[in-house]
Short mmCIF file of C-alpha atoms in Angstrom, two decimals:
data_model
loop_
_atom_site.label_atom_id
_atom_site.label_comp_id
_atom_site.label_asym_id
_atom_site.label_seq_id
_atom_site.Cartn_x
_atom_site.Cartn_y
_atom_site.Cartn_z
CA UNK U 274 11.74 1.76 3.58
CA UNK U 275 14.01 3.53 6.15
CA UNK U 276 13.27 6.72 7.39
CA UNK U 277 15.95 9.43 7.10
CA UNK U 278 15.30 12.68 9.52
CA UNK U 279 17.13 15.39 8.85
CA UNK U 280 17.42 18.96 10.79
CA UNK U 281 16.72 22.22 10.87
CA UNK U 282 16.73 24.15 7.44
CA UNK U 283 19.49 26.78 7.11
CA UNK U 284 19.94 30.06 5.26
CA UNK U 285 21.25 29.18 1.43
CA UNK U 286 20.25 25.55 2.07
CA UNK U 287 17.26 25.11 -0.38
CA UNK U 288 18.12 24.78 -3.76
CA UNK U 289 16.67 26.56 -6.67
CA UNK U 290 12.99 25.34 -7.93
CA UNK U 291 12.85 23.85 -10.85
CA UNK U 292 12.16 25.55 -14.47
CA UNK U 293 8.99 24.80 -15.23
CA UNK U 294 7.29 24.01 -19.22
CA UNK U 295 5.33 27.29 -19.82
CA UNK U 296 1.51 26.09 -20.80
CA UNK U 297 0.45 27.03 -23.87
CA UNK U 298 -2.44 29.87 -24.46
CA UNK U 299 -4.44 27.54 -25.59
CA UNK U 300 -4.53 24.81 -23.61
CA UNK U 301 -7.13 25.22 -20.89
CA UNK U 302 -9.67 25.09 -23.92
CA UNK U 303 -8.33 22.37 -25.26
CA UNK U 304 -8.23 20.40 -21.59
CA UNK U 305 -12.01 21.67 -21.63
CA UNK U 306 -12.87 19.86 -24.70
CA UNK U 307 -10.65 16.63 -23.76
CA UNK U 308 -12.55 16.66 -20.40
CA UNK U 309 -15.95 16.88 -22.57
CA UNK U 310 -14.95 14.38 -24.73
CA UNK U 311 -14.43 11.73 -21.77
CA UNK U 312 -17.44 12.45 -20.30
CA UNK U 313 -19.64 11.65 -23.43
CA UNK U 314 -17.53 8.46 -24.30
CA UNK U 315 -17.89 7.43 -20.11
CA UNK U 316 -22.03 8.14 -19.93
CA UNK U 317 -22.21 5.40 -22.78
CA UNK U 318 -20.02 3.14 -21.82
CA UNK U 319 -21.46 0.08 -22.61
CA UNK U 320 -19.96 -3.42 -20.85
CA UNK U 321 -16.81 -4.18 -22.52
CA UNK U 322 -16.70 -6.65 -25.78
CA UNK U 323 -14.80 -9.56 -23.69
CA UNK U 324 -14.34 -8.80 -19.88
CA UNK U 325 -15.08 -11.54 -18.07
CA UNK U 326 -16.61 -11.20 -14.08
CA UNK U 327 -15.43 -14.22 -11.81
CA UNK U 328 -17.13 -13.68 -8.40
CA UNK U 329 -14.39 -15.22 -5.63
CA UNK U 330 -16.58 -17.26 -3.04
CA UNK U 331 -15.42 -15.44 0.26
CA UNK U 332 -17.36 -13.93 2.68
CA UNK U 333 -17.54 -9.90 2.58
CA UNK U 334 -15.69 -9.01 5.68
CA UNK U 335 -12.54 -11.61 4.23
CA UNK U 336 -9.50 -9.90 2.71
CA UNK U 337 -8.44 -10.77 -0.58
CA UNK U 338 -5.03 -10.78 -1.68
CA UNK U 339 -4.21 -11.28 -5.34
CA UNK U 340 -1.92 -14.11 -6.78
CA UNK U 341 0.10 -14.76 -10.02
CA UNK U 342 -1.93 -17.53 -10.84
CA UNK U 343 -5.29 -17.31 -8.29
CA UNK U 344 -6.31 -15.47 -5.21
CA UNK U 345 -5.56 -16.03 -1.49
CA UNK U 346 -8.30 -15.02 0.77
CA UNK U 347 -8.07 -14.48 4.63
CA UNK U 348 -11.45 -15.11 6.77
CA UNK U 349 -12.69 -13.46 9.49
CA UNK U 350 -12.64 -15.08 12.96
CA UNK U 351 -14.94 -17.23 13.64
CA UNK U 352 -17.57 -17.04 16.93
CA UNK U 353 -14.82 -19.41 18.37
CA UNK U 354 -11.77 -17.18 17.30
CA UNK U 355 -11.01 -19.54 14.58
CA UNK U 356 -9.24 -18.41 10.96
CA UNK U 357 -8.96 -19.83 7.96
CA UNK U 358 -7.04 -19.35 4.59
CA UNK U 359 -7.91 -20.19 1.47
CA UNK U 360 -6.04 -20.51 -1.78
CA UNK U 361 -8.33 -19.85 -4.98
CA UNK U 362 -7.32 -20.49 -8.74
CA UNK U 363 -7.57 -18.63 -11.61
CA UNK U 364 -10.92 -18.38 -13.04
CA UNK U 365 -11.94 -21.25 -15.58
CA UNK U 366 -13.49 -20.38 -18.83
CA UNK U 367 -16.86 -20.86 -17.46
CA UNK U 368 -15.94 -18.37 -14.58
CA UNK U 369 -15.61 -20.27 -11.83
CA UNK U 370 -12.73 -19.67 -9.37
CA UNK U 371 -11.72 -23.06 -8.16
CA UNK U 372 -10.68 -23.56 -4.67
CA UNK U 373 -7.71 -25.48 -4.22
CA UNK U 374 -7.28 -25.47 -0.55
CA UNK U 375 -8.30 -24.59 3.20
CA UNK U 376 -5.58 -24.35 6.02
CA UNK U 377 -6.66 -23.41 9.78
CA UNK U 378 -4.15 -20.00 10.59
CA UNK U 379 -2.92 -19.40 13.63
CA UNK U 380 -5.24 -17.15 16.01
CA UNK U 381 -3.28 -14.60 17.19
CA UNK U 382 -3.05 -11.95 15.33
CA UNK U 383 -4.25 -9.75 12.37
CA UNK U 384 -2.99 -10.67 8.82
CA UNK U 385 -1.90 -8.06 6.63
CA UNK U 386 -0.10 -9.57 3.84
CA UNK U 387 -0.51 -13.29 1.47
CA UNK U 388 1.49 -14.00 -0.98
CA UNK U 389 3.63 -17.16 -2.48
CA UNK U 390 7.53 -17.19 -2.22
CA UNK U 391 9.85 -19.23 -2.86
CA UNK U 392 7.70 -22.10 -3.37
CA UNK U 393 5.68 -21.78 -0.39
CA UNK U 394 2.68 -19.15 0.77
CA UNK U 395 3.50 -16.79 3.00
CA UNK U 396 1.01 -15.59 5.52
CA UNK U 397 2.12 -12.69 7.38
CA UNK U 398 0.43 -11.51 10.69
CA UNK U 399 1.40 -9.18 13.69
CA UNK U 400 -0.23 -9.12 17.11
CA UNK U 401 -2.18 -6.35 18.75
CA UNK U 402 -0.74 -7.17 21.89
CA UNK U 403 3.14 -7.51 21.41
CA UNK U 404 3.43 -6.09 18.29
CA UNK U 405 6.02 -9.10 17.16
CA UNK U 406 5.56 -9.94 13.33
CA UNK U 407 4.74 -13.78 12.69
CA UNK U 408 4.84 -15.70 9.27
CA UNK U 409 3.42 -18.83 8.53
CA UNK U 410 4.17 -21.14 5.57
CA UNK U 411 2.48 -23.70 3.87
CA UNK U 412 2.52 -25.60 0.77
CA UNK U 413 1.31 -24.20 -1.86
CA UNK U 414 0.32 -26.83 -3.85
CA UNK U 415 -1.55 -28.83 -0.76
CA UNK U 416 -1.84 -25.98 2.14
CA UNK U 417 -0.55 -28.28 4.39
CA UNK U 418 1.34 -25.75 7.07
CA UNK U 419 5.21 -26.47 6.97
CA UNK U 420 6.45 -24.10 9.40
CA UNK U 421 5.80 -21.09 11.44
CA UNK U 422 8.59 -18.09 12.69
CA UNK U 423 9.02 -14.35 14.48
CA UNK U 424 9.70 -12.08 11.67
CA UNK U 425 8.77 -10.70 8.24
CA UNK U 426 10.04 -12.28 5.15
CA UNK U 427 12.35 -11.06 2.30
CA UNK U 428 13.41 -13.02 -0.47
CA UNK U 429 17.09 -13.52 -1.46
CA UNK U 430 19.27 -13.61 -4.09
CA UNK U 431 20.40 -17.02 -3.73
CA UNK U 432 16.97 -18.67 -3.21
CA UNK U 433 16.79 -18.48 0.46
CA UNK U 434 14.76 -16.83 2.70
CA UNK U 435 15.04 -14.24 5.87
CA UNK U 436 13.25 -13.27 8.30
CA UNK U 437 13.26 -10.04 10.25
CA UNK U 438 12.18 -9.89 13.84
CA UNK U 439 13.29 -5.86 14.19
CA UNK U 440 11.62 -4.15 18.06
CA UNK U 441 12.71 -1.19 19.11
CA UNK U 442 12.64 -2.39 22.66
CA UNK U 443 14.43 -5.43 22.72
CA UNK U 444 16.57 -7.34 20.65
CA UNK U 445 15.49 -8.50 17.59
CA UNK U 446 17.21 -10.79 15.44
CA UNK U 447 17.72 -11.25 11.03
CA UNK U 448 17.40 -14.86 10.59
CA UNK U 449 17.53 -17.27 7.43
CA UNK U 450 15.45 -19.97 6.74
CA UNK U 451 15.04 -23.12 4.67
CA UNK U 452 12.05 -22.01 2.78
CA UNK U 453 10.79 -25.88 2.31
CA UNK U 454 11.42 -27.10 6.13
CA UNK U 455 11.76 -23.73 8.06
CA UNK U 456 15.16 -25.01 9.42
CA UNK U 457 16.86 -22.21 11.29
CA UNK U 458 20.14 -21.94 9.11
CA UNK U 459 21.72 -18.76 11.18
CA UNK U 460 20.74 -15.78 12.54
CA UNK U 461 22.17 -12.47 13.31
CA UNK U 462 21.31 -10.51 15.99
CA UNK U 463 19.86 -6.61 16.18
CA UNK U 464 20.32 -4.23 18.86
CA UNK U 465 17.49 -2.07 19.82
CA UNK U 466 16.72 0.69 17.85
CA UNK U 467 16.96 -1.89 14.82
CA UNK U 468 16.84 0.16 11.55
CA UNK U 469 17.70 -2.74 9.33
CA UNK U 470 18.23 -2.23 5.57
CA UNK U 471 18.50 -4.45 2.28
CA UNK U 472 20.59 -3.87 -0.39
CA UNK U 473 18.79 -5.40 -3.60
CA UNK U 474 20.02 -7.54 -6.55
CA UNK U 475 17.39 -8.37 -9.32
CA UNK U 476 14.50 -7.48 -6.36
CA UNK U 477 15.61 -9.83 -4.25
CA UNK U 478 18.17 -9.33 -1.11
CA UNK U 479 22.15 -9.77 -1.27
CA UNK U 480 23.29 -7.97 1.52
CA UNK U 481 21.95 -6.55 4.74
CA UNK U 482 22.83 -3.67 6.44
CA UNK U 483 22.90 -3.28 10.18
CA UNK U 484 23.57 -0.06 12.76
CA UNK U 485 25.03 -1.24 16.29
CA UNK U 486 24.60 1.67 18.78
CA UNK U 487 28.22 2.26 19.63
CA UNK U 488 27.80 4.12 15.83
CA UNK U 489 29.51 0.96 13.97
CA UNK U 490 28.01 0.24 10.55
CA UNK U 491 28.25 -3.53 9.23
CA UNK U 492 27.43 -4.89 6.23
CA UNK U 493 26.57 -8.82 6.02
CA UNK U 494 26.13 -11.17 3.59
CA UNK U 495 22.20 -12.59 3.05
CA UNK U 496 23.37 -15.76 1.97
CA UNK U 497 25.80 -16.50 5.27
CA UNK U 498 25.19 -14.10 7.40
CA UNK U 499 29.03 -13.28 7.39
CA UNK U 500 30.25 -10.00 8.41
CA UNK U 501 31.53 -8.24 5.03
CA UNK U 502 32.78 -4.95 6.37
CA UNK U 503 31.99 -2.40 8.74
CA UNK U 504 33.06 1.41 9.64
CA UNK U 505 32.99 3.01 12.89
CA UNK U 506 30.94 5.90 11.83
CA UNK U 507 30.85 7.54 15.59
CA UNK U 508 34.39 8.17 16.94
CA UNK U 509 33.16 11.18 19.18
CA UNK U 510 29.75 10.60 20.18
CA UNK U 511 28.90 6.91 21.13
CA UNK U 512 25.44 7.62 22.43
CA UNK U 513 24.04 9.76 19.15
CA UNK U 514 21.78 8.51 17.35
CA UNK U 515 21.78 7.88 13.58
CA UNK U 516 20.24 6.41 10.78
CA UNK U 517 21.02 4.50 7.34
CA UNK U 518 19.37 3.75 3.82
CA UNK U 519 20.37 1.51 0.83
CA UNK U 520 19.52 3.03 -2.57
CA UNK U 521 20.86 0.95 -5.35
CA UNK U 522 24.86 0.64 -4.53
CA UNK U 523 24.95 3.78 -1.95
CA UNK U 524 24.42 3.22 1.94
CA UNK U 525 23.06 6.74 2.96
CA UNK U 526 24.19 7.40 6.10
CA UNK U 527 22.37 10.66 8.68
CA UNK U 528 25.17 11.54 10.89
CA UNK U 529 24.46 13.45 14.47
CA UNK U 530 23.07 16.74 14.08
CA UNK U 531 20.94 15.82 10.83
CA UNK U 532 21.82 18.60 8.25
CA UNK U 533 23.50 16.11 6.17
CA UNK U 534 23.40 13.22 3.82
CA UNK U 535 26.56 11.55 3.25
CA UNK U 536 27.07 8.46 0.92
CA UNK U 537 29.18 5.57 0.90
CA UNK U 538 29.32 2.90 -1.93
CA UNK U 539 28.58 -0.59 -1.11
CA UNK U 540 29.90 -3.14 -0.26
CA UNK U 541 33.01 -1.73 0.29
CA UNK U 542 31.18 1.39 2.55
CA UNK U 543 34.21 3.80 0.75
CA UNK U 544 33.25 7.19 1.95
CA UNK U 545 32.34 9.41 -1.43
CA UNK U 546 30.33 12.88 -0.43
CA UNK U 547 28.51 14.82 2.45
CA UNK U 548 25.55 16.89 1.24
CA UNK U 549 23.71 19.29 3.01
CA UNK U 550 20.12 18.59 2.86
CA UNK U 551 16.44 20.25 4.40
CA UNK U 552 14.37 18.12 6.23
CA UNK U 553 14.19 14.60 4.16
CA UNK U 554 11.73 11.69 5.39
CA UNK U 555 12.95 9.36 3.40
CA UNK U 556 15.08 8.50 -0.42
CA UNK U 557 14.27 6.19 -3.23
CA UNK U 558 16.46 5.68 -6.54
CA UNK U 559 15.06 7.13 -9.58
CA UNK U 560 16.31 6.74 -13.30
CA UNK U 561 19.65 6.80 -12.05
CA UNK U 562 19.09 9.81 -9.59
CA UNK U 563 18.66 10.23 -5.61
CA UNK U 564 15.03 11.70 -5.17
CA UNK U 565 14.88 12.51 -1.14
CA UNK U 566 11.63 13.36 0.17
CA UNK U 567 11.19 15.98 2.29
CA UNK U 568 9.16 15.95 5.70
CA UNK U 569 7.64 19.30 4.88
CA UNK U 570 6.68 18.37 1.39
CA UNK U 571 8.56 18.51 -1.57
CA UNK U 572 11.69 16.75 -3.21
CA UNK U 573 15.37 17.00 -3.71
CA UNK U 574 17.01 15.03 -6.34
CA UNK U 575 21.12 14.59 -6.30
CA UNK U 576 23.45 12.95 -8.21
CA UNK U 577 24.57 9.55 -6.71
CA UNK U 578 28.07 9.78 -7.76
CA UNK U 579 28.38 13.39 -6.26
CA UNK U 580 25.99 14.36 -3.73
CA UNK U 581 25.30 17.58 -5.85
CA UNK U 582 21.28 18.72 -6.37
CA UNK U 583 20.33 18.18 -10.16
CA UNK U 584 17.03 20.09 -9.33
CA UNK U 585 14.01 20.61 -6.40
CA UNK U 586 10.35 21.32 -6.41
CA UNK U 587 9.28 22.91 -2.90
CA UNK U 588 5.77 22.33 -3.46
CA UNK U 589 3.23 20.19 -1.99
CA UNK U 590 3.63 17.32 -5.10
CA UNK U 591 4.32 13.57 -3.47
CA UNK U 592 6.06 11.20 -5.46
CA UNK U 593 4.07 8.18 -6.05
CA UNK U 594 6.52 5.87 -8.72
CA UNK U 595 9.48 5.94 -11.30
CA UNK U 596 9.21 4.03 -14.58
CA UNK U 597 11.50 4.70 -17.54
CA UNK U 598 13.47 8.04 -16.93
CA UNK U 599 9.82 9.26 -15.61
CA UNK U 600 8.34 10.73 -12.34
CA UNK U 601 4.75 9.79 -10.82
CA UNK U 602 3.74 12.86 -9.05
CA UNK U 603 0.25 13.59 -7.37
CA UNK U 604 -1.14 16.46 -6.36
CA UNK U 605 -2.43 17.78 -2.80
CA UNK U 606 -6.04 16.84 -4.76
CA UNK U 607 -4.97 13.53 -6.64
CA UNK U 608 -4.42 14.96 -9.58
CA UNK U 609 -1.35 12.41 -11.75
CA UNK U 610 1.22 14.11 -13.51
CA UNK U 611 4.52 13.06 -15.51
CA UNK U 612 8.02 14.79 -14.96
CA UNK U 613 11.24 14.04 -16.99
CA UNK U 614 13.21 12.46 -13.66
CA UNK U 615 16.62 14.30 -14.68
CA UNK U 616 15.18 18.03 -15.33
CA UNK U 617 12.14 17.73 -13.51
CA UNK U 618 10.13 18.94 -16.25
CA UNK U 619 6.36 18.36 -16.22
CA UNK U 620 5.78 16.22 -19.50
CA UNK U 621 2.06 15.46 -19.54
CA UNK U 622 -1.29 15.73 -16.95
CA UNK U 623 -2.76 12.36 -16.49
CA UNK U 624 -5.85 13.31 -14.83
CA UNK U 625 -7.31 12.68 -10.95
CA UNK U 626 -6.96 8.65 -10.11
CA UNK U 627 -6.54 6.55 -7.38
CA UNK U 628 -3.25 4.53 -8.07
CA UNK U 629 -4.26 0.48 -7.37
CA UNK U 630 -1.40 -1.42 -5.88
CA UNK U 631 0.40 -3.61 -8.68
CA UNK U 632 1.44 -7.75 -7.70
CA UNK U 633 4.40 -7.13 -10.06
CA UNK U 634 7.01 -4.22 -9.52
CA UNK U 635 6.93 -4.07 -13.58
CA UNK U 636 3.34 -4.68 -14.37
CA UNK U 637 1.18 -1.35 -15.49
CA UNK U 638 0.38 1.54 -13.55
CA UNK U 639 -3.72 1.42 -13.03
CA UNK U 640 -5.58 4.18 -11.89
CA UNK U 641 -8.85 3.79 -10.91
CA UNK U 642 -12.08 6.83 -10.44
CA UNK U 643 -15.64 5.96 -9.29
CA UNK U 644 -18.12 7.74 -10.90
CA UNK U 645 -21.37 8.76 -8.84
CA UNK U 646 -23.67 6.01 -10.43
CA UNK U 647 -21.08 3.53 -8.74
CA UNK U 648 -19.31 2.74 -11.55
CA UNK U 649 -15.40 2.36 -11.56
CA UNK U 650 -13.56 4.07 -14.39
CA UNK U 651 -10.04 1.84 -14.91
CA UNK U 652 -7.24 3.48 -16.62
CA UNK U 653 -3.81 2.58 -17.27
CA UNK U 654 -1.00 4.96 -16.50
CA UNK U 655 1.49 5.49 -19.33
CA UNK U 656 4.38 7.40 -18.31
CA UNK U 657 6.27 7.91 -21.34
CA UNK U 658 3.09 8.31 -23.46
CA UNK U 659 2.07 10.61 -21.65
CA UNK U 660 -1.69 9.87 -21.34
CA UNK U 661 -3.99 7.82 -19.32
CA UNK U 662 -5.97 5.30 -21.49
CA UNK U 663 -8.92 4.63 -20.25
CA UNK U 664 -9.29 0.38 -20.60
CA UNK U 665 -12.59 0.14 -18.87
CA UNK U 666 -16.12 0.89 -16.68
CA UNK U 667 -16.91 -2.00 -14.03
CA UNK U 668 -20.44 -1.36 -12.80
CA UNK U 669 -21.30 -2.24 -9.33
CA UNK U 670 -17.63 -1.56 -7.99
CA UNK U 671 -16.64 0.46 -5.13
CA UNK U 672 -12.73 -0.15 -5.41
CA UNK U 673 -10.63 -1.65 -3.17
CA UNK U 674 -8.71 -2.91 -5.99
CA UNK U 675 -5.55 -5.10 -6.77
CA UNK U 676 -4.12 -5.54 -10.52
CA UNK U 677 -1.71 -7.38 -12.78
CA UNK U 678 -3.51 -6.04 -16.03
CA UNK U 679 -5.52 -7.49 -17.52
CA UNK U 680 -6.69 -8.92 -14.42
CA UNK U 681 -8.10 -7.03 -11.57
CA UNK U 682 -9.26 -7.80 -8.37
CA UNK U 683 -11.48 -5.58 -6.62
CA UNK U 684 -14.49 -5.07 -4.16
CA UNK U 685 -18.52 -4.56 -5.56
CA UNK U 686 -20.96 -2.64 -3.58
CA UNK U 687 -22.93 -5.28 -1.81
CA UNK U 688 -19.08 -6.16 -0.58
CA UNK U 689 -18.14 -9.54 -2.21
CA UNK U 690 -14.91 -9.27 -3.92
CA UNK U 691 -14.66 -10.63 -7.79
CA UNK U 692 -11.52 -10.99 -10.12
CA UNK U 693 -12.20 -9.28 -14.09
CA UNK U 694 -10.57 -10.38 -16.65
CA UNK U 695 -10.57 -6.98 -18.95
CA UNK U 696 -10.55 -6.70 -22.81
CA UNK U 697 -6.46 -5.81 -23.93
#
């Protein structure tokens, strides 16, 4: 996600708050007896009628990454610097987790990301030295390495793969690859600063969107690599130095001086409106909207077609997800709350939780709390509902956790990592 810095705010600049629901007289005592209510129902928890506990045979200082159909699990370096990856699969009725492979990784380097695209595993590492981004593939169904390349991956459209090798002190280049053989099919080079951007179709990349430093803007294709269009958005000031975003069909483009947003649609890059704008780190589409996040805390939300603010919340709230018309916001102290995406309208409190990071893009929000007896309270996050429903209590879990409900894949106390199958 690109990184939009905007510049100092001016006088008139900061649109009006947002009209807030006025609470009811009663509802602190009725939060009070909700509150009560959860506590009595989480002291006697008892083990759920059909979880099932699958401990993953790793070591406890491996990282665990979970899989659509299994876990892969990074090692630690061995005394001899040696690494090893390991591709689990799902539980079998007894509980075991079956291993189906072991491939030697590279050594240089520390892994931060596993997961299978494309029909082939994707191990992604970076080194501490360089700070150049490697991936390695291998087959998934044998973990026999096929190929290894600078650059992290993105999915496209079509099928293919890229790879981007993006420094900010040299240049880096967007490549494709044949995701089987790890044929170099073209690649396109990127100037130093970089700033690279996807435009999305379906999740998966189209177009790519690159910034040269003379100011020229150039839109390529992610299947060819073909130039589709460019602009030169710089005619006065070659050496300024500017930044872009893709949200949905807009390229948002920070022009010198960084009071202002302006947007172009895609693919075409047709000018459409300049907004002024305070301070925004970075924007994201939401239910049809422009929510820009401010530096200083707080959010703006346009209209795509016209630039114009629909509504803004100065406070400290950070936007954590968008499902269904729908707002994630959290609190300073962690604390989940709903808001109507076009109004900004707080809908419903859903409680303190620590949001667990999803394999799917459309799989269930999961919030997780540990309790001090080191129990893990596991709630789903329903948006439109309104409520958080509380699906389980693991014992013996300190978090750490990874979910596609109903599984979840998280971290006990004595460290081993274990994958629970949870009742629906």
């Amino acid at each position: 996600m690109s990184i939009i810095e905007l510049g100092e705010v001016r006088d008139g600049d900061v649109p009006p708050r947002p009209v807030r629901r006025p609470r009811a007289a009663g509802r602190p005592l009725r939060s009070a007896a909700v509150l009560l209510l959860a506590l009595v129902v989480l002291a006697g928890a008892a083990p759920a009628t059909g979880r099932t506990v699958s401990p993953v045979p790793a070591t406890r200082a491996a990282a665990a990454y979970l899989a659509a159909d299994g876990v892969f699990v990074v090692d630690p370096p061995t005394p001899r610097g040696d690494r090893y990856l390991t591709s689990f699969a799902a539980p079998t009725p007894g509980g075991g987790v079956p291993r189906r492979w072991r491939a030697p990784l590279p050594r240089a380097g520390d892994y931060l990301g596993v997961r299978a695209e494309q029909g082939v595993v994707l191990a992604t590492g970076v080194s501490a030295e360089d700070g150049v981004f490697q991936t390695t593939a291998f087959d998934q169904r044998t973990g026999r390495q096929r190929w290894r390349h600078p650059g992290i991956p993105q999915p496209t459209a079509d099928g293919g793969l890229l790879l981007m090798d993006d420094m900010a002190d040299r240049d880096g280049a967007m490549s494709r690859v044949d995701p089987d053989s790890g044929r170099l099919l073209w690649s396109v080079s990127i100037p130093p600063p970089g700033n690279p951007t996807y435009h999305l179709r379906g999740g998966r990349v189209d177009r790519f969107v690159l910034v040269q430093p003379t100011g020229e803007v150039q839109v390529h294709d992610a299947g060819t690599g073909d130039l589709l269009r460019s602009i030169d958005t710089l005619p006065g000031d070659r050496s300024a130095y500017q930044r872009v975003q893709v949200v949905d069909d807009l390229l948002l483009l920070v022009p010198p001086g960084g009071t202002r947003l302006v947007g172009h649609r895609l693919p075409g890059l047709d000018p459409l409106w300049t907004a002024d704008v305070p301070l925004v780190s970075y924007v994201i589409g939401c239910a049809g909207l422009l929510c820009a996040l401010q530096q200083t805390g707080g959010l703006q939300v346009l209209d795509p077609a016209t630039g114009a603010v629909r509504w803004s919340d100065q406070g400290r709230d950070t936007l954590a997800d968008v499902r269904d018309g729908r707002l994630l916001v959290a609190g300073p102290d962690q604390r989940y709350a709903a808001r109507d995406a076009a109004t900004g309208r707080e809908r419903a409190e859903l409680g303190r939780w620590n949001l667990v990071p999803t394999l799917r893009r459309d799989d269930p929000l999961v919030g997780v709390r540990p309790l001090d007896d080191g129990r893990l309270v596991v709630a789903e996050l329903d948006l439109v509902a309104g409520r958080s429903r509380i699906i389980d209590v693991l014992p013996g879990v300190v978090g750490n956790c990874q979910a596609s409900l109903p599984t979840l894949l998280c971290q006990r106390l004595d460290g081993s990592t274990a994958l629970w199958r949870l009742r629906p």
